Short mmCIF file of C-alpha atoms in Angstrom, two decimals:
data_model
loop_
_atom_site.label_atom_id
_atom_site.label_comp_id
_atom_site.label_asym_id
_atom_site.label_seq_id
_atom_site.Cartn_x
_atom_site.Cartn_y
_atom_site.Cartn_z
CA MET N 460 -9.28 -26.15 28.23
CA VAL N 461 -12.54 -26.30 29.89
CA GLN N 462 -15.36 -29.29 30.12
CA ALA N 463 -19.02 -27.98 30.62
CA ALA N 464 -20.28 -29.25 34.25
CA THR N 465 -23.37 -31.76 33.80
CA ARG N 466 -25.57 -29.82 36.09
CA THR N 467 -27.84 -26.89 34.96
CA THR N 468 -30.52 -24.85 36.39
CA GLU N 469 -33.43 -22.45 35.54
CA ALA N 470 -33.19 -18.98 36.81
CA LEU N 471 -36.96 -18.85 37.44
CA ASN N 472 -37.00 -21.82 39.15
CA GLN N 473 -33.83 -22.72 41.22
CA LYS N 474 -31.53 -20.94 43.47
CA CYS N 475 -28.59 -19.18 42.02
CA HIS N 476 -25.22 -21.78 42.56
CA ASN N 477 -24.05 -19.55 45.37
CA CYS N 478 -27.07 -19.46 47.37
CA ARG N 479 -27.71 -23.10 46.59
CA ARG N 480 -24.45 -24.52 47.61
CA GLN N 481 -24.49 -21.93 51.02
CA ARG N 482 -27.95 -22.96 51.57
CA LEU N 483 -29.20 -19.62 51.50
CA ARG N 484 -32.70 -17.80 50.41
CA CYS N 485 -31.93 -16.70 46.93
CA ASP N 486 -34.18 -13.74 45.39
CA ARG N 487 -33.80 -15.33 41.93
CA SER N 488 -32.97 -11.75 40.46
CA TYR N 489 -31.87 -12.49 36.90
CA PRO N 490 -29.34 -12.44 35.15
CA HIS N 491 -27.42 -12.07 38.72
CA CYS N 492 -28.73 -12.34 42.15
CA ASN N 493 -28.91 -9.19 44.25
CA LYS N 494 -27.96 -11.08 47.35
CA CYS N 495 -24.50 -12.25 46.07
CA LEU N 496 -23.88 -8.52 44.92
CA ARG N 497 -24.75 -6.80 48.22
CA ALA N 498 -22.32 -9.55 49.89
CA GLY N 499 -19.60 -8.41 47.50
CA LYS N 500 -19.19 -11.81 45.48
CA GLU N 501 -19.68 -12.37 42.08
CA CYS N 502 -22.91 -14.22 41.32
CA LEU N 503 -22.51 -17.22 39.38
CA GLY N 504 -25.69 -17.37 38.11
CA TYR N 505 -28.29 -20.16 37.25
CA GLY N 506 -27.10 -21.36 34.00
CA GLN N 507 -24.27 -23.75 33.07
CA LEU N 508 -21.04 -23.98 35.13
CA PHE N 509 -17.69 -24.86 33.66
CA ARG N 510 -14.69 -26.59 35.32
CA TRP N 511 -11.00 -25.84 34.39
CA THR N 512 -9.27 -29.12 33.87
CA GLY N 513 -6.21 -29.14 36.02
CA ALA N 514 -8.09 -27.36 38.99
CA VAL N 515 -7.97 -28.41 42.50
CA ALA N 516 -10.61 -29.63 44.72
CA SER N 517 -11.13 -27.88 47.96
CA ARG N 518 -13.80 -29.64 49.50
CA GLY N 519 -15.39 -33.17 49.27
CA LYS N 520 -14.40 -36.13 48.21
CA LEU N 521 -11.68 -35.20 45.70
CA ALA N 522 -10.46 -32.48 47.90
CA GLY N 523 -6.67 -32.19 47.25
CA LYS N 524 -7.07 -33.99 43.96
CA THR N 525 -6.39 -32.56 40.70
CA SER N 526 -8.78 -33.03 37.60
CA SER N 527 -7.70 -34.58 34.04
CA ALA N 528 -4.96 -31.99 33.31
CA ASP N 529 -1.43 -31.93 35.18
CA ALA N 530 -1.41 -28.47 37.08
CA VAL N 531 -0.67 -28.75 40.33
CA ARG N 532 -2.90 -25.91 42.20
CA GLN N 533 -3.43 -24.75 45.55
CA PRO N 534 -7.08 -23.44 46.79
CA ALA N 535 -7.44 -19.61 46.85
CA ARG N 536 -7.37 -18.65 50.41
CA THR N 537 -10.23 -16.63 51.76
CA GLU N 538 -10.32 -13.01 53.25
CA ALA N 539 -10.77 -14.73 56.71
CA ASN N 540 -7.30 -16.54 56.07
CA SER N 541 -5.53 -13.87 54.56
CA SER N 542 -6.48 -11.88 57.42
CA SER N 543 -3.45 -12.89 59.52
CA SER N 544 -1.00 -13.67 56.72
CA SER N 545 1.66 -11.72 55.27
CA SER N 546 1.64 -9.13 52.76
CA SER N 547 2.74 -11.93 50.27
CA ARG N 548 -0.72 -13.36 50.30
CA ARG N 549 -2.94 -10.41 49.35
CA THR N 550 -4.83 -11.31 46.57
CA SER N 551 -6.24 -9.47 44.01
CA PRO N 552 -10.34 -8.67 43.75
CA ALA N 553 -10.54 -11.68 41.27
CA SER N 554 -9.21 -14.30 44.25
CA SER N 555 -10.63 -12.33 47.40
CA PRO N 556 -13.79 -11.31 48.50
CA ALA N 557 -15.34 -10.22 44.98
CA ARG N 558 -14.34 -13.72 43.53
CA GLU N 559 -14.50 -16.19 46.90
CA ALA N 560 -17.40 -18.25 45.52
CA GLU N 561 -16.32 -22.15 44.64
CA VAL N 562 -17.90 -23.69 41.85
CA ASP N 563 -19.19 -27.35 42.39
CA ASP N 564 -16.12 -27.64 44.52
CA TRP N 565 -13.59 -26.50 42.33
CA GLN N 566 -11.29 -23.66 42.61
CA LEU N 567 -11.26 -21.48 39.58
CA VAL N 568 -8.95 -18.70 40.08
CA PRO N 569 -4.94 -18.89 40.79
CA HIS N 570 -2.88 -17.12 42.77
CA GLY N 571 -1.20 -13.31 41.79
CA ARG N 572 -2.48 -10.00 41.78
CA ILE N 573 -0.51 -7.74 40.17
CA ALA N 574 -2.24 -6.79 36.64
CA ASP N 575 0.54 -7.09 34.35
CA GLU N 576 2.49 -10.66 35.63
CA ALA N 577 1.31 -13.55 33.23
CA PRO N 578 -1.22 -15.53 35.31
CA PRO N 579 -0.21 -19.40 36.11
CA SER N 580 -2.15 -22.07 34.66
CA PRO N 581 -5.15 -22.61 34.17
CA TYR N 582 -6.23 -19.54 33.59
CA ILE N 583 -9.36 -17.51 34.76
CA LEU N 584 -12.31 -18.60 32.37
CA ALA N 585 -12.52 -15.80 30.09
CA ASP N 586 -13.64 -15.03 26.42
CA PRO N 587 -10.70 -16.33 23.66
CA LEU N 588 -10.66 -12.84 22.72
CA VAL N 589 -9.03 -11.64 25.86
CA GLN N 590 -7.33 -14.97 26.62
CA ASP N 591 -3.68 -13.49 26.39
CA LEU N 592 -4.68 -10.99 29.20
CA SER N 593 -3.73 -11.28 32.71
CA GLN N 594 -5.95 -12.77 35.52
CA SER N 595 -7.10 -9.63 37.13
CA TYR N 596 -7.63 -7.40 33.74
CA ARG N 597 -9.75 -10.51 32.24
CA TYR N 598 -11.42 -10.18 35.90
CA TYR N 599 -12.08 -6.39 35.43
CA LEU N 600 -13.27 -6.58 31.89
CA SER N 601 -15.81 -9.34 32.77
CA HIS N 602 -16.62 -7.05 35.84
CA PHE N 603 -17.35 -4.01 33.28
CA THR N 604 -19.72 -6.11 31.08
CA ASN N 605 -21.54 -7.79 33.74
CA GLN N 606 -22.06 -4.54 35.97
CA VAL N 607 -20.45 -1.54 34.67
CA CYS N 608 -22.31 -1.92 31.34
CA LYS N 609 -25.54 -1.80 33.20
CA ASP N 610 -25.16 1.33 34.87
CA LEU N 611 -24.67 3.00 31.66
CA VAL N 612 -28.15 2.61 29.75
CA SER N 613 -31.69 2.98 31.06
CA PHE N 614 -32.87 -0.53 30.45
CA ASP N 615 -29.91 -2.89 29.84
CA VAL N 616 -30.67 -5.60 27.01
CA ALA N 617 -27.61 -8.23 27.02
CA ASP N 618 -26.92 -7.56 22.87
CA ARG N 619 -28.52 -4.50 22.82
CA ASN N 620 -26.22 -2.42 25.27
CA PRO N 621 -23.66 -0.72 22.88
CA PHE N 622 -21.10 -0.35 25.47
CA ARG N 623 -20.60 -4.21 25.49
CA SER N 624 -18.97 -3.99 22.09
CA LEU N 625 -15.71 -2.12 23.34
CA VAL N 626 -14.51 -5.19 24.77
CA PRO N 627 -13.14 -6.93 22.08
CA LEU N 628 -11.75 -3.33 20.76
CA THR N 629 -9.59 -3.98 23.74
CA ARG N 630 -7.50 -6.64 22.18
CA ASP N 631 -6.13 -4.00 19.52
CA ASN N 632 -6.45 -0.80 21.35
CA PRO N 633 -4.52 -1.00 24.95
CA ILE N 634 -5.75 2.28 25.64
CA LEU N 635 -9.23 1.31 25.31
CA GLN N 636 -7.85 -2.14 27.93
CA HIS N 637 -6.48 0.25 30.32
CA ILE N 638 -9.46 2.76 30.68
CA LEU N 639 -12.19 0.20 30.80
CA VAL N 640 -10.23 -1.91 33.57
CA ALA N 641 -9.51 1.28 35.47
CA ALA N 642 -13.27 2.19 35.34
CA ALA N 643 -13.92 -1.73 36.38
CA ALA N 644 -11.67 -1.59 39.34
CA ALA N 645 -12.61 1.49 40.61
CA HIS N 646 -16.63 0.68 40.36
CA MET N 647 -15.53 -2.67 42.34
CA SER N 648 -13.66 -1.03 44.85
CA ASN N 649 -16.78 1.38 45.49
CA LEU N 650 -19.08 -1.87 45.44
CA ILE N 651 -17.39 -3.87 48.12
CA ARG N 652 -16.58 -0.72 50.77
CA PRO N 653 -18.56 -1.04 53.80
CA SER N 654 -22.21 0.45 54.13
CA LEU N 655 -21.80 4.13 54.67
CA PRO N 656 -22.44 5.30 58.79
CA ALA N 657 -25.85 6.03 59.39
CA LEU N 658 -26.72 10.17 58.95
CA THR N 659 -27.03 12.20 62.06
CA LEU N 660 -29.09 15.77 61.22
CA PRO N 661 -28.38 18.52 62.00
CA GLY N 662 -24.37 19.23 62.35
CA SER N 663 -23.14 15.81 61.28
CA GLY N 664 -20.30 16.61 59.12
CA ILE N 665 -19.13 15.50 55.78
CA ILE N 666 -19.88 11.81 55.07
CA THR N 667 -16.61 10.12 54.34
CA PRO N 668 -16.97 6.65 53.09
CA THR N 669 -14.89 3.67 54.99
CA THR N 670 -13.06 0.94 53.25
CA ASN N 671 -11.38 -2.61 53.77
CA GLU N 672 -8.48 -4.16 52.25
CA ALA N 673 -10.42 -5.62 49.10
CA SER N 674 -11.68 -1.87 48.31
CA ARG N 675 -8.13 -0.96 48.70
CA LEU N 676 -6.39 -3.23 46.47
CA ALA N 677 -9.06 -2.83 43.88
CA LEU N 678 -8.59 0.99 43.93
CA ARG N 679 -4.83 0.56 43.63
CA ASP N 680 -5.31 -1.70 40.72
CA ALA N 681 -7.91 1.02 39.07
CA LEU N 682 -5.28 3.82 40.12
CA VAL N 683 -2.15 1.54 38.23
CA ALA N 684 -4.48 1.05 34.94
CA LYS N 685 -5.56 4.97 34.83
CA HIS N 686 -1.69 5.73 34.69
CA LYS N 687 -1.13 3.18 32.11
CA ALA N 688 -4.13 4.65 30.30
CA LEU N 689 -3.46 8.64 31.12
CA ARG N 690 0.17 7.86 29.26
CA LEU N 691 -1.40 6.21 26.19
CA MET N 692 -3.55 8.81 25.60
CA TYR N 693 -1.26 11.79 25.35
CA ARG N 694 0.05 9.79 22.36
CA ALA N 695 -3.19 8.78 20.80
CA VAL N 696 -4.81 12.38 21.14
CA GLU N 697 -1.67 13.42 18.83
CA ASN N 698 -2.37 10.58 16.20
CA VAL N 699 -6.23 10.44 16.41
CA GLU N 700 -6.51 9.29 12.70
CA THR N 701 -3.96 6.50 13.54
CA VAL N 702 -5.72 5.13 16.45
CA GLY N 703 -9.23 6.18 15.36
CA ALA N 704 -11.35 9.12 16.52
CA ASP N 705 -14.32 6.65 17.82
CA VAL N 706 -11.59 4.70 20.35
CA VAL N 707 -10.48 8.00 21.14
CA LEU N 708 -13.54 9.64 21.83
CA ALA N 709 -14.36 6.05 23.91
CA ALA N 710 -11.44 6.50 26.01
CA SER N 711 -12.27 10.19 26.96
CA LEU N 712 -15.86 9.54 27.78
CA PHE N 713 -14.52 6.91 30.39
CA PHE N 714 -12.12 8.93 31.60
CA ILE N 715 -14.89 11.08 32.63
CA ASN N 716 -17.10 8.26 33.87
CA LEU N 717 -14.13 7.26 35.67
CA GLU N 718 -13.70 10.32 37.02
CA LEU N 719 -17.11 10.21 38.20
CA ILE N 720 -17.00 6.49 39.72
CA GLU N 721 -14.19 7.79 41.66
CA SER N 722 -15.42 11.61 42.89
CA GLY N 723 -16.42 13.86 40.50
CA LYS N 724 -14.51 16.51 41.35
CA HIS N 725 -11.96 18.18 39.27
CA GLY N 726 -10.31 15.99 36.89
CA TRP N 727 -13.44 15.27 34.62
CA LYS N 728 -13.17 18.88 33.19
CA ALA N 729 -10.13 18.14 30.66
CA HIS N 730 -11.23 15.02 29.68
CA LEU N 731 -14.80 16.72 28.43
CA GLU N 732 -12.91 19.40 26.71
CA GLY N 733 -11.02 16.28 25.06
CA ALA N 734 -14.19 14.66 24.01
CA GLY N 735 -15.69 17.79 22.64
CA ARG N 736 -12.39 18.30 20.56
CA ILE N 737 -12.69 14.67 19.21
CA MET N 738 -16.56 15.15 18.14
CA SER N 739 -15.63 17.93 16.27
CA LEU N 740 -13.51 15.58 13.98
CA LEU N 741 -16.56 13.13 13.47
CA GLY N 742 -18.69 13.17 10.75
CA PRO N 743 -22.56 12.12 10.63
CA THR N 744 -23.36 9.03 11.73
CA GLU N 745 -25.97 6.66 9.26
CA GLY N 746 -27.05 4.17 11.43
CA GLY N 747 -25.67 0.65 12.37
CA PRO N 748 -23.94 -1.03 15.53
CA THR N 749 -20.65 0.97 15.30
CA ASN N 750 -22.47 4.10 14.69
CA GLU N 751 -25.06 3.22 17.47
CA LEU N 752 -22.19 3.41 20.08
CA ARG N 753 -20.79 6.25 18.39
CA ASP N 754 -23.88 8.03 19.15
CA TYR N 755 -24.44 6.77 22.53
CA MET N 756 -20.83 8.08 23.54
CA SER N 757 -21.59 11.26 21.93
CA SER N 758 -24.81 11.30 24.08
CA ASP N 759 -23.47 11.00 27.06
CA CYS N 760 -20.68 13.46 26.57
CA PHE N 761 -23.23 15.94 25.59
CA SER N 762 -25.31 15.12 28.89
CA TYR N 763 -22.09 15.85 31.20
CA PHE N 764 -21.75 19.15 29.22
CA VAL N 765 -25.49 20.14 29.95
CA MET N 766 -25.08 18.97 33.75
CA ALA N 767 -21.63 20.31 34.05
CA SER N 768 -23.06 23.70 32.90
CA ALA N 769 -25.54 24.03 35.47
CA PHE N 770 -22.81 24.27 38.32
CA THR N 771 -19.86 25.70 36.01
CA PRO N 772 -18.69 29.39 36.20
CA PRO N 773 -19.02 31.54 33.26
CA THR N 774 -15.10 31.70 32.78
CA SER N 775 -15.16 27.79 32.17
CA THR N 776 -13.34 26.85 29.08
CA VAL N 777 -15.91 23.24 28.21
CA GLN N 778 -18.29 25.09 26.79
CA THR N 779 -15.83 25.93 23.89
CA TYR N 780 -15.74 22.44 22.34
CA PHE N 781 -19.65 21.87 22.28
CA GLU N 782 -22.16 23.58 20.28
CA SER N 783 -25.21 24.10 22.08
CA SER N 784 -27.50 24.00 19.05
CA GLN N 785 -26.40 20.25 18.36
CA ILE N 786 -27.92 19.42 22.01
CA PRO N 787 -31.36 18.06 20.85
CA VAL N 788 -29.77 16.32 17.97
CA MET N 789 -26.84 14.37 20.26
CA LEU N 790 -29.23 13.81 22.78
CA GLY N 791 -32.18 12.52 20.89
CA ARG N 792 -30.24 9.94 18.81
CA ALA N 793 -29.89 8.00 22.13
CA THR N 794 -32.71 9.08 24.45
CA ALA N 795 -35.19 5.89 24.01
CA ASN N 796 -32.57 4.51 26.21
CA SER N 797 -30.03 6.75 27.65
CA TYR N 798 -29.16 6.31 31.50
CA LEU N 799 -30.37 9.18 32.18
CA CYS N 800 -33.82 8.83 31.51
CA CYS N 801 -34.66 12.52 30.77
CA PRO N 802 -36.23 14.22 27.53
CA PRO N 803 -33.76 16.14 25.52
CA GLN N 804 -35.93 19.38 25.45
CA VAL N 805 -35.05 19.11 29.45
CA LEU N 806 -31.46 19.31 29.13
CA GLU N 807 -32.41 22.07 26.18
CA ILE N 808 -33.96 24.25 28.64
CA LEU N 809 -31.65 23.51 31.65
CA TYR N 810 -28.33 24.62 29.30
CA ALA N 811 -30.34 27.65 28.37
CA ALA N 812 -31.04 28.52 31.61
CA ALA N 813 -27.54 27.96 32.92
CA GLN N 814 -26.51 30.37 30.33
CA LEU N 815 -28.66 32.91 31.96
CA SER N 816 -27.92 32.39 35.27
CA ASN N 817 -24.41 33.62 34.35
CA VAL N 818 -25.48 36.67 32.79
CA ILE N 819 -24.37 40.03 35.35
CA VAL N 820 -27.62 42.03 35.66
CA GLU N 821 -26.39 45.58 35.75
CA ASP N 822 -29.80 47.61 35.70
CA GLU N 823 -33.39 47.30 35.24
CA ASP N 824 -33.52 46.76 31.64
CA VAL N 825 -31.12 43.89 31.73
CA ALA N 826 -33.26 42.21 34.94
CA ARG N 827 -36.48 42.52 32.57
CA GLN N 828 -34.59 40.94 29.81
CA VAL N 829 -33.68 38.07 31.62
CA GLY N 830 -36.47 37.67 33.57
CA ALA N 831 -38.44 37.39 30.53
CA ALA N 832 -36.08 34.86 28.92
CA GLY N 833 -36.10 32.76 32.13
CA MET N 834 -39.74 32.98 32.74
CA ASP N 835 -40.14 31.70 28.98
CA LEU N 836 -38.08 28.64 29.27
CA LEU N 837 -39.86 28.11 32.88
CA ARG N 838 -43.05 27.83 30.90
CA GLN N 839 -41.67 25.71 28.40
CA ALA N 840 -40.49 23.08 31.09
CA GLN N 841 -43.85 23.00 32.69
CA THR N 842 -45.71 22.37 29.26
CA LEU N 843 -43.31 19.51 28.49
CA ASP N 844 -45.67 16.94 27.20
CA ILE N 845 -43.48 13.78 29.12
CA PRO N 846 -45.73 11.05 28.42
CA ALA N 847 -45.73 11.76 24.80
CA TRP N 848 -41.45 11.61 25.19
CA ALA N 849 -41.82 8.06 27.26
CA ILE N 850 -44.33 6.55 24.89
CA ASP N 851 -41.85 7.02 21.68
CA ALA N 852 -39.59 4.64 23.32
CA LEU N 853 -42.02 1.86 22.78
CA ASN N 854 -41.38 2.24 19.33
CA ILE N 855 -38.11 0.50 19.40
CA PRO N 856 -38.70 -3.36 19.08
CA TYR N 857 -36.31 -4.36 22.02
CA LEU N 858 -37.98 -1.57 24.14
CA LYS N 859 -41.31 -2.50 23.70
CA ASP N 860 -41.83 -4.01 27.04
CA ILE N 861 -40.10 -1.26 29.26
CA PRO N 862 -42.79 -0.09 32.36
CA LEU N 863 -43.74 2.80 30.79
CA GLU N 864 -45.02 4.53 34.06
CA SER N 865 -41.14 4.40 35.41
CA ARG N 866 -40.47 6.08 32.43
CA ILE N 867 -43.34 9.23 32.62
CA LYS N 868 -42.20 9.47 36.26
CA VAL N 869 -38.61 10.08 35.95
CA GLY N 870 -38.78 11.97 32.84
CA THR N 871 -41.27 14.04 35.20
CA SER N 872 -38.94 14.50 38.03
CA HIS N 873 -36.04 15.65 35.61
CA ARG N 874 -38.72 18.46 34.42
CA LEU N 875 -39.86 19.22 37.90
CA ALA N 876 -35.90 19.75 38.80
CA ALA N 877 -35.48 21.59 35.54
CA CYS N 878 -38.16 23.99 36.75
CA LEU N 879 -36.58 24.23 40.19
CA TYR N 880 -33.30 24.96 38.74
CA ILE N 881 -34.63 28.11 36.30
CA ILE N 882 -36.48 29.58 39.90
CA GLN N 883 -33.20 29.27 42.01
CA ALA N 884 -30.21 30.17 39.34
CA ILE N 885 -31.95 33.02 37.58
CA GLU N 886 -32.49 35.69 40.11
CA PRO N 887 -34.69 37.88 38.27
CA VAL N 888 -36.93 34.70 37.68
CA HIS N 889 -36.99 33.88 41.70
CA ASP N 890 -38.14 37.46 41.80
CA ILE N 891 -41.05 37.19 39.65
CA VAL N 892 -42.51 34.15 40.79
CA GLY N 893 -41.66 34.27 44.56
CA PRO N 894 -40.67 31.47 46.97
CA GLY N 895 -43.93 30.43 46.94
CA LEU N 896 -43.76 28.64 43.58
CA ALA N 897 -40.32 27.00 44.43
CA ALA N 898 -41.69 25.62 47.69
CA GLU N 899 -44.60 23.92 45.77
CA LEU N 900 -42.42 22.54 42.83
CA ASN N 901 -40.14 20.99 45.50
CA ARG N 902 -42.78 19.38 47.39
CA GLN N 903 -43.94 17.82 43.95
CA LEU N 904 -40.63 16.66 43.38
CA LEU N 905 -39.77 15.01 46.79
CA ASP N 906 -43.49 13.42 46.59
CA LEU N 907 -42.53 12.00 42.92
CA LEU N 908 -39.39 10.97 44.21
CA VAL N 909 -41.06 8.63 47.09
CA THR N 910 -43.04 6.58 44.27
CA ILE N 911 -39.89 5.56 42.48
CA PRO N 912 -38.27 3.08 44.59
CA PRO N 913 -34.67 1.22 44.65
CA LYS N 914 -36.66 -1.66 42.43
CA ASP N 915 -37.50 0.58 40.00
CA PRO N 916 -35.72 0.31 36.85
CA ASN N 917 -35.14 3.76 36.49
CA TYR N 918 -34.08 4.60 39.69
CA LYS N 919 -30.32 4.94 38.92
CA ALA N 920 -31.86 7.81 36.80
CA THR N 921 -33.34 9.90 39.76
CA SER N 922 -29.81 10.95 41.35
CA TRP N 923 -29.55 14.60 39.89
CA PRO N 924 -33.64 15.59 40.58
CA SER N 925 -32.53 13.78 44.21
CA PHE N 926 -30.18 16.43 44.61
CA ILE N 927 -31.81 19.47 43.28
CA ALA N 928 -34.90 18.52 45.57
CA GLY N 929 -32.12 18.00 48.48
CA ALA N 930 -30.87 21.36 48.04
CA GLY N 931 -33.86 22.97 48.36
CA ALA N 932 -35.60 21.22 50.89
CA LYS N 933 -36.00 23.00 54.20
CA ASP N 934 -37.16 20.55 56.68
CA THR N 935 -35.31 18.14 58.81
CA GLU N 936 -37.33 15.49 57.29
CA SER N 937 -37.21 15.98 53.67
CA ARG N 938 -33.27 16.66 54.23
CA ILE N 939 -32.98 13.08 55.81
CA MET N 940 -35.40 11.43 53.32
CA ILE N 941 -33.04 12.54 50.38
CA MET N 942 -29.79 11.75 52.21
CA ASP N 943 -31.56 8.21 52.81
CA ARG N 944 -32.08 7.69 48.94
CA LEU N 945 -28.60 9.08 48.16
CA GLN N 946 -27.30 6.43 50.79
CA THR N 947 -29.19 3.63 48.70
CA PHE N 948 -27.85 5.26 45.37
CA VAL N 949 -24.22 4.31 46.82
CA ARG N 950 -25.23 0.69 47.91
CA LEU N 951 -26.74 -0.08 44.24
CA ILE N 952 -25.16 2.09 41.75
CA PRO N 953 -21.23 2.70 43.47
CA TRP N 954 -20.19 5.81 41.97
CA GLY N 955 -18.22 7.93 44.07
CA PHE N 956 -19.72 11.54 42.35
CA LEU N 957 -22.65 10.42 44.78
CA TYR N 958 -20.92 10.85 48.09
CA THR N 959 -19.71 14.54 46.22
CA ALA N 960 -23.48 15.15 46.19
CA MET N 961 -24.01 14.34 49.90
CA GLU N 962 -20.98 16.81 50.91
CA ALA N 963 -22.49 19.48 49.11
CA LEU N 964 -25.64 18.75 50.76
CA GLN N 965 -24.58 18.85 54.02
CA MET N 966 -22.49 22.36 52.94
CA ILE N 967 -25.45 24.09 51.40
CA TRP N 968 -27.71 22.91 54.38
CA SER N 969 -24.99 24.06 57.01
CA LEU N 970 -24.90 27.44 55.43
CA ASP N 971 -28.73 27.47 55.73
CA SER N 972 -29.19 26.64 59.15
CA SER N 973 -26.59 29.19 60.23
CA GLY N 974 -27.88 32.09 58.43
CA THR N 975 -24.81 32.77 56.70
CA ALA N 976 -25.48 32.11 53.12
CA GLU N 977 -25.57 35.49 51.03
CA LYS N 978 -26.15 33.90 47.77
CA CYS N 979 -28.55 31.13 46.59
CA TRP N 980 -27.18 27.83 46.63
CA ILE N 981 -26.35 27.43 42.70
CA GLN N 982 -24.08 29.87 43.02
CA ILE N 983 -22.27 28.85 45.94
CA LEU N 984 -21.69 25.68 43.95
CA LYS N 985 -20.28 27.42 41.02
CA ASP N 986 -17.16 28.71 42.57
CA PRO N 987 -14.42 27.29 40.84
CA LYS N 988 -12.98 25.60 43.97
CA MET N 989 -16.28 23.53 44.29
CA ASN N 990 -15.76 22.21 40.59
CA PHE N 991 -17.46 18.88 40.50
CA LEU N 992 -20.18 17.23 38.27
CA ILE N 993 -23.49 15.67 39.38
CA VAL N 994 -25.44 13.81 36.99
#
């Protein structure tokens, strides 16, 4: 049972509960304080707090005493106290650095870190829908709701983020429960890693993220939940009608997201193929909240398909399960609030360019045909009306106040990146326009990215344009700027594919500086041994 604390605060006028108690300056970010998130702690917000009855006070006049319930509790150990303890003292991220903050001097989180063991009473504060879950699962589902879901849309509006509607479905669908927990635990593991080392150029080598105990524990939770989800996935695919196509599609999508959170290497392909198969079973949607979720899931899968095609060899089987004619339709349904903040027309052009790049140019006639088709794509990309696309989103009531300039800049960055891709990926086009246009477009893209700072709500949508700009950068100053930008991404949006992107850029630059690259960097990335996804 819970009882409301008597004290409330106003988000705009007072500090969050953590900063207020620790007497720190709060940045008053809403709904969560960024200072707390950077410290690897859960921000307790600005509103009304809740206490579990039966908890034990850890400080103050009531230290060591319980509240009205009879449960006897021990205060959770902090990381400092547990550092010299035996392995039996190890706690889950729900009771270690990510969750150490005290609430009005009462500890809310009990001991225990194994996902399957029944947590002792009192339970972690949680929605009644998931009250039967273990404490760590509830913690990770809370992290999914409060943090991961924000990464999945352009503008996070609490009651209009369709991915939050997946959480209630976890009660009756264990496969969803395990895969969402796996994604959230992996996200948390990345979030609480120590910062990246400083970049040194040239010859700095591949960047390897460091880790700590709390991060390792969260990663272990992610792997355990992932294994359980994989076992259930095999049966779900065989019984789609029983489990439900939307549930299986959601699981497939979050297997891809989990791979992207981990590293974006290799494992995503099978899940993307599976998602394509499932979508072929789904009929057209007709609106409504459930179908809105399906639209977003389908849009994300098609976005991943297009981005994958950019660096996928022609022998890939992924395209077998996706209809290229469906790209504008599928992407258009969620374009207003897609995390990618990219016009569907740009992705359609990008996919067509990727297919042209795989054509083997055997003679001059083929070269002329490919060159003409490529130049037509380049003209289409250069003449796209990005402001008109950006303004369309304002027609949706809950998006009417979004920053239009931000949307235009990010959409333009995707357009410029697509133009660069066309020139670099399609050799006859490169021969026609020469290196000068590519250098000019790359400079425009670099200059534009500088005007999209980390505080911009669509900053997270510029990882792919940043990668393309970095791959084409020739001077050390531009390369350092791009690497700094990607390191900032990792700190704000802890998805592991960003580490892979940095590794790939280091490889591209090392080949360029040594003069050993015999083909363009896009062809190098299409090597089946690379097999990574950058979004």
